[in-house]
Amino acid sequence: MYKIIKSKQDAREFLVELQKSLNEFLFNNKEVERNVCHKVLTRIRDIEHDQFSIYSYWIGGSDIMPEIMSFQEAAKYVWQHRKDINDSIRKNGDVSC
């Protein structure tokens, strides 16, 4: 279960949980949606120990080239996108307090 992200430490813990569980997490990315005018899903995926792929796409549209990030870079990304990630956690009921 994922904890609601309220701090930078929570962002790092989110990634640790991601590594332990299904190894990927999808969320609606409002920032990218504003740029492409489509509903966009972003996938955060653990690809190797302490490396993550951030990949966005819209259904029936194009993919946005995935970025490969270190653990630290991915934690910063999660922190910056915490509102959308938290919305997804709440919506899916996969919440740990």
PDB file of N, CA and C in Angstrom, residues 26-88:
ATOM      1  N   LEU A  26       0.780   3.922 -12.098  1.00  0.00           N
ATOM      2  CA  LEU A  26       0.191   4.803 -13.106  1.00  0.00           C
ATOM      3  C   LEU A  26      -0.584   5.921 -12.439  1.00  0.00           C
ATOM      4  N   PHE A  27      -0.506   7.115 -13.035  1.00  0.00           N
ATOM      5  CA  PHE A  27      -1.322   8.227 -12.554  1.00  0.00           C
ATOM      6  C   PHE A  27      -1.639   9.168 -13.701  1.00  0.00           C
ATOM      7  N   ASN A  28      -2.742   9.910 -13.564  1.00  0.00           N
ATOM      8  CA  ASN A  28      -3.101  10.940 -14.541  1.00  0.00           C
ATOM      9  C   ASN A  28      -2.187  12.131 -14.313  1.00  0.00           C
ATOM     10  N   ASN A  29      -1.510  12.544 -15.355  1.00  0.00           N
ATOM     11  CA  ASN A  29      -0.529  13.617 -15.246  1.00  0.00           C
ATOM     12  C   ASN A  29      -1.122  14.915 -15.790  1.00  0.00           C
ATOM     13  N   LYS A  30      -1.624  15.754 -14.891  1.00  0.00           N
ATOM     14  CA  LYS A  30      -2.287  17.009 -15.275  1.00  0.00           C
ATOM     15  C   LYS A  30      -1.336  17.987 -15.969  1.00  0.00           C
ATOM     16  N   GLU A  31      -0.074  17.997 -15.582  1.00  0.00           N
ATOM     17  CA  GLU A  31       0.898  18.910 -16.190  1.00  0.00           C
ATOM     18  C   GLU A  31       1.059  18.615 -17.682  1.00  0.00           C
ATOM     19  N   VAL A  32       1.232  17.355 -18.023  1.00  0.00           N
ATOM     20  CA  VAL A  32       1.380  16.984 -19.429  1.00  0.00           C
ATOM     21  C   VAL A  32       0.061  17.175 -20.171  1.00  0.00           C
ATOM     22  N   GLU A  33      -1.066  16.887 -19.508  1.00  0.00           N
ATOM     23  CA  GLU A  33      -2.377  17.079 -20.133  1.00  0.00           C
ATOM     24  C   GLU A  33      -2.562  18.511 -20.612  1.00  0.00           C
ATOM     25  N   ARG A  34      -2.111  19.471 -19.828  1.00  0.00           N
ATOM     26  CA  ARG A  34      -2.229  20.874 -20.236  1.00  0.00           C
ATOM     27  C   ARG A  34      -1.438  21.161 -21.507  1.00  0.00           C
ATOM     28  N   ASN A  35      -0.344  20.456 -21.717  1.00  0.00           N
ATOM     29  CA  ASN A  35       0.507  20.686 -22.883  1.00  0.00           C
ATOM     30  C   ASN A  35      -0.012  20.003 -24.148  1.00  0.00           C
ATOM     31  N   VAL A  36      -0.677  18.851 -24.016  1.00  0.00           N
ATOM     32  CA  VAL A  36      -1.088  18.092 -25.200  1.00  0.00           C
ATOM     33  C   VAL A  36      -2.595  18.066 -25.409  1.00  0.00           C
ATOM     34  N   CYS A  37      -3.362  18.598 -24.452  1.00  0.00           N
ATOM     35  CA  CYS A  37      -4.829  18.676 -24.562  1.00  0.00           C
ATOM     36  C   CYS A  37      -5.486  17.301 -24.679  1.00  0.00           C
ATOM     37  N   HIS A  38      -4.927  16.315 -24.010  1.00  0.00           N
ATOM     38  CA  HIS A  38      -5.484  14.967 -23.943  1.00  0.00           C
ATOM     39  C   HIS A  38      -5.304  14.449 -22.526  1.00  0.00           C
ATOM     40  N   LYS A  39      -6.116  13.458 -22.155  1.00  0.00           N
ATOM     41  CA  LYS A  39      -5.911  12.790 -20.869  1.00  0.00           C
ATOM     42  C   LYS A  39      -4.640  11.948 -20.975  1.00  0.00           C
ATOM     43  N   VAL A  40      -3.713  12.198 -20.074  1.00  0.00           N
ATOM     44  CA  VAL A  40      -2.391  11.567 -20.142  1.00  0.00           C
ATOM     45  C   VAL A  40      -2.168  10.683 -18.918  1.00  0.00           C
ATOM     46  N   LEU A  41      -1.659   9.487 -19.170  1.00  0.00           N
ATOM     47  CA  LEU A  41      -1.228   8.600 -18.099  1.00  0.00           C
ATOM     48  C   LEU A  41       0.292   8.602 -18.054  1.00  0.00           C
ATOM     49  N   THR A  42       0.819   8.623 -16.853  1.00  0.00           N
ATOM     50  CA  THR A  42       2.264   8.523 -16.662  1.00  0.00           C
ATOM     51  C   THR A  42       2.538   7.288 -15.825  1.00  0.00           C
ATOM     52  N   ARG A  43       3.520   6.531 -16.258  1.00  0.00           N
ATOM     53  CA  ARG A  43       3.916   5.306 -15.551  1.00  0.00           C
ATOM     54  C   ARG A  43       5.295   5.516 -14.958  1.00  0.00           C
ATOM     55  N   ILE A  44       5.394   5.275 -13.659  1.00  0.00           N
ATOM     56  CA  ILE A  44       6.696   5.254 -12.985  1.00  0.00           C
ATOM     57  C   ILE A  44       7.014   3.778 -12.791  1.00  0.00           C
ATOM     58  N   ARG A  45       8.157   3.365 -13.280  1.00  0.00           N
ATOM     59  CA  ARG A  45       8.493   1.940 -13.247  1.00  0.00           C
ATOM     60  C   ARG A  45       9.912   1.741 -12.745  1.00  0.00           C
ATOM     61  N   ASP A  46      10.062   0.784 -11.862  1.00  0.00           N
ATOM     62  CA  ASP A  46      11.386   0.384 -11.381  1.00  0.00           C
ATOM     63  C   ASP A  46      11.992  -0.514 -12.446  1.00  0.00           C
ATOM     64  N   ILE A  47      13.098  -0.078 -13.057  1.00  0.00           N
ATOM     65  CA  ILE A  47      13.696  -0.886 -14.122  1.00  0.00           C
ATOM     66  C   ILE A  47      14.951  -1.632 -13.672  1.00  0.00           C
ATOM     67  N   GLU A  48      15.646  -1.072 -12.750  1.00  0.00           N
ATOM     68  CA  GLU A  48      16.830  -1.703 -12.168  1.00  0.00           C
ATOM     69  C   GLU A  48      16.965  -1.165 -10.763  1.00  0.00           C
ATOM     70  N   HIS A  49      17.836  -1.756 -10.014  1.00  0.00           N
ATOM     71  CA  HIS A  49      18.040  -1.267  -8.658  1.00  0.00           C
ATOM     72  C   HIS A  49      18.399   0.214  -8.700  1.00  0.00           C
ATOM     73  N   ASP A  50      17.540   1.017  -8.095  1.00  0.00           N
ATOM     74  CA  ASP A  50      17.736   2.466  -7.987  1.00  0.00           C
ATOM     75  C   ASP A  50      17.735   3.203  -9.324  1.00  0.00           C
ATOM     76  N   GLN A  51      17.048   2.644 -10.336  1.00  0.00           N
ATOM     77  CA  GLN A  51      16.795   3.360 -11.580  1.00  0.00           C
ATOM     78  C   GLN A  51      15.327   3.202 -11.938  1.00  0.00           C
ATOM     79  N   PHE A  52      14.745   4.308 -12.421  1.00  0.00           N
ATOM     80  CA  PHE A  52      13.320   4.329 -12.713  1.00  0.00           C
ATOM     81  C   PHE A  52      13.075   4.900 -14.096  1.00  0.00           C
ATOM     82  N   SER A  53      12.041   4.400 -14.750  1.00  0.00           N
ATOM     83  CA  SER A  53      11.598   4.917 -16.035  1.00  0.00           C
ATOM     84  C   SER A  53      10.324   5.726 -15.788  1.00  0.00           C
ATOM     85  N   ILE A  54      10.265   6.936 -16.335  1.00  0.00           N
ATOM     86  CA  ILE A  54       9.082   7.776 -16.271  1.00  0.00           C
ATOM     87  C   ILE A  54       8.588   7.885 -17.715  1.00  0.00           C
ATOM     88  N   TYR A  55       7.384   7.383 -17.966  1.00  0.00           N
ATOM     89  CA  TYR A  55       6.882   7.237 -19.324  1.00  0.00           C
ATOM     90  C   TYR A  55       5.453   7.760 -19.379  1.00  0.00           C
ATOM     91  N   SER A  56       5.166   8.700 -20.286  1.00  0.00           N
ATOM     92  CA  SER A  56       3.824   9.265 -20.419  1.00  0.00           C
ATOM     93  C   SER A  56       3.257   8.951 -21.799  1.00  0.00           C
ATOM     94  N   TYR A  57       1.943   8.777 -21.855  1.00  0.00           N
ATOM     95  CA  TYR A  57       1.268   8.516 -23.124  1.00  0.00           C
ATOM     96  C   TYR A  57      -0.201   8.880 -22.994  1.00  0.00           C
ATOM     97  N   TRP A  58      -0.846   9.073 -24.124  1.00  0.00           N
ATOM     98  CA  TRP A  58      -2.282   9.255 -24.110  1.00  0.00           C
ATOM     99  C   TRP A  58      -2.897   8.223 -25.037  1.00  0.00           C
ATOM    100  N   ILE A  59      -4.064   7.722 -24.632  1.00  0.00           N
ATOM    101  CA  ILE A  59      -4.747   6.652 -25.350  1.00  0.00           C
ATOM    102  C   ILE A  59      -5.141   7.154 -26.735  1.00  0.00           C
ATOM    103  N   GLY A  60      -4.807   6.385 -27.740  1.00  0.00           N
ATOM    104  CA  GLY A  60      -5.107   6.759 -29.113  1.00  0.00           C
ATOM    105  C   GLY A  60      -4.184   7.831 -29.657  1.00  0.00           C
ATOM    106  N   GLY A  61      -3.146   8.144 -28.930  1.00  0.00           N
ATOM    107  CA  GLY A  61      -2.235   9.200 -29.354  1.00  0.00           C
ATOM    108  C   GLY A  61      -0.809   8.732 -29.354  1.00  0.00           C
ATOM    109  N   SER A  62       0.063   9.645 -29.113  1.00  0.00           N
ATOM    110  CA  SER A  62       1.495   9.375 -29.159  1.00  0.00           C
ATOM    111  C   SER A  62       2.059   9.123 -27.768  1.00  0.00           C
ATOM    112  N   ASP A  63       3.203   8.529 -27.773  1.00  0.00           N
ATOM    113  CA  ASP A  63       3.956   8.323 -26.539  1.00  0.00           C
ATOM    114  C   ASP A  63       4.955   9.461 -26.400  1.00  0.00           C
ATOM    115  N   ILE A  64       5.280   9.764 -25.174  1.00  0.00           N
ATOM    116  CA  ILE A  64       6.327  10.729 -24.880  1.00  0.00           C
ATOM    117  C   ILE A  64       7.540   9.923 -24.451  1.00  0.00           C
ATOM    118  N   MET A  65       8.673  10.197 -25.041  1.00  0.00           N
ATOM    119  CA  MET A  65       9.875   9.403 -24.797  1.00  0.00           C
ATOM    120  C   MET A  65      10.120   9.214 -23.296  1.00  0.00           C
ATOM    121  N   PRO A  66      10.346   7.982 -22.886  1.00  0.00           N
ATOM    122  CA  PRO A  66      10.599   7.751 -21.456  1.00  0.00           C
ATOM    123  C   PRO A  66      11.911   8.372 -21.001  1.00  0.00           C
ATOM    124  N   GLU A  67      11.907   8.773 -19.759  1.00  0.00           N
ATOM    125  CA  GLU A  67      13.130   9.275 -19.138  1.00  0.00           C
ATOM    126  C   GLU A  67      13.610   8.217 -18.158  1.00  0.00           C
ATOM    127  N   ILE A  68      14.896   8.031 -18.086  1.00  0.00           N
ATOM    128  CA  ILE A  68      15.499   7.139 -17.102  1.00  0.00           C
ATOM    129  C   ILE A  68      16.083   8.031 -16.013  1.00  0.00           C
ATOM    130  N   MET A  69      15.698   7.747 -14.771  1.00  0.00           N
ATOM    131  CA  MET A  69      16.129   8.579 -13.652  1.00  0.00           C
ATOM    132  C   MET A  69      16.743   7.733 -12.553  1.00  0.00           C
ATOM    133  N   SER A  70      17.675   8.340 -11.848  1.00  0.00           N
ATOM    134  CA  SER A  70      18.230   7.719 -10.647  1.00  0.00           C
ATOM    135  C   SER A  70      17.171   7.773  -9.546  1.00  0.00           C
ATOM    136  N   PHE A  71      17.433   7.101  -8.449  1.00  0.00           N
ATOM    137  CA  PHE A  71      16.508   7.128  -7.316  1.00  0.00           C
ATOM    138  C   PHE A  71      16.269   8.562  -6.862  1.00  0.00           C
ATOM    139  N   GLN A  72      17.324   9.339  -6.745  1.00  0.00           N
ATOM    140  CA  GLN A  72      17.216  10.723  -6.262  1.00  0.00           C
ATOM    141  C   GLN A  72      16.406  11.586  -7.221  1.00  0.00           C
ATOM    142  N   GLU A  73      16.659  11.447  -8.519  1.00  0.00           N
ATOM    143  CA  GLU A  73      15.905  12.210  -9.524  1.00  0.00           C
ATOM    144  C   GLU A  73      14.436  11.809  -9.519  1.00  0.00           C
ATOM    145  N   ALA A  74      14.180  10.501  -9.406  1.00  0.00           N
ATOM    146  CA  ALA A  74      12.799  10.013  -9.381  1.00  0.00           C
ATOM    147  C   ALA A  74      12.075  10.500  -8.127  1.00  0.00           C
ATOM    148  N   ALA A  75      12.762  10.547  -6.984  1.00  0.00           N
ATOM    149  CA  ALA A  75      12.153  11.061  -5.753  1.00  0.00           C
ATOM    150  C   ALA A  75      11.761  12.525  -5.925  1.00  0.00           C
ATOM    151  N   LYS A  76      12.616  13.288  -6.580  1.00  0.00           N
ATOM    152  CA  LYS A  76      12.299  14.693  -6.855  1.00  0.00           C
ATOM    153  C   LYS A  76      11.082  14.791  -7.776  1.00  0.00           C
ATOM    154  N   TYR A  77      11.013  13.941  -8.795  1.00  0.00           N
ATOM    155  CA  TYR A  77       9.877  13.912  -9.720  1.00  0.00           C
ATOM    156  C   TYR A  77       8.579  13.575  -8.970  1.00  0.00           C
ATOM    157  N   VAL A  78       8.637  12.554  -8.123  1.00  0.00           N
ATOM    158  CA  VAL A  78       7.461  12.156  -7.328  1.00  0.00           C
ATOM    159  C   VAL A  78       7.022  13.319  -6.440  1.00  0.00           C
ATOM    160  N   TRP A  79       7.960  13.995  -5.812  1.00  0.00           N
ATOM    161  CA  TRP A  79       7.632  15.139  -4.955  1.00  0.00           C
ATOM    162  C   TRP A  79       6.948  16.236  -5.774  1.00  0.00           C
ATOM    163  N   GLN A  80       7.466  16.523  -6.955  1.00  0.00           N
ATOM    164  CA  GLN A  80       6.899  17.575  -7.790  1.00  0.00           C
ATOM    165  C   GLN A  80       5.501  17.220  -8.318  1.00  0.00           C
ATOM    166  N   HIS A  81       5.219  15.929  -8.471  1.00  0.00           N
ATOM    167  CA  HIS A  81       3.938  15.469  -9.008  1.00  0.00           C
ATOM    168  C   HIS A  81       3.060  14.816  -7.931  1.00  0.00           C
ATOM    169  N   ARG A  82       3.335  15.134  -6.678  1.00  0.00           N
ATOM    170  CA  ARG A  82       2.644  14.476  -5.569  1.00  0.00           C
ATOM    171  C   ARG A  82       1.134  14.670  -5.595  1.00  0.00           C
ATOM    172  N   LYS A  83       0.648  15.824  -6.058  1.00  0.00           N
ATOM    173  CA  LYS A  83      -0.797  16.044  -6.078  1.00  0.00           C
ATOM    174  C   LYS A  83      -1.487  15.012  -6.969  1.00  0.00           C
ATOM    175  N   ASP A  84      -0.987  14.831  -8.186  1.00  0.00           N
ATOM    176  CA  ASP A  84      -1.581  13.861  -9.102  1.00  0.00           C
ATOM    177  C   ASP A  84      -1.394  12.430  -8.601  1.00  0.00           C
ATOM    178  N   ILE A  85      -0.229  12.128  -8.052  1.00  0.00           N
ATOM    179  CA  ILE A  85       0.025  10.785  -7.515  1.00  0.00           C
ATOM    180  C   ILE A  85      -0.890  10.517  -6.322  1.00  0.00           C
ATOM    181  N   ASN A  86      -1.017  11.491  -5.420  1.00  0.00           N
ATOM    182  CA  ASN A  86      -1.913  11.326  -4.266  1.00  0.00           C
ATOM    183  C   ASN A  86      -3.357  11.143  -4.709  1.00  0.00           C
ATOM    184  N   ASP A  87      -3.785  11.872  -5.733  1.00  0.00           N
ATOM    185  CA  ASP A  87      -5.147  11.699  -6.261  1.00  0.00           C
ATOM    186  C   ASP A  87      -5.359  10.272  -6.736  1.00  0.00           C
ATOM    187  N   SER A  88      -4.364   9.714  -7.411  1.00  0.00           N
ATOM    188  CA  SER A  88      -4.458   8.340  -7.898  1.00  0.00           C
ATOM    189  C   SER A  88      -4.485   7.342  -6.740  1.00  0.00           C
TER     190      SER A  88
END
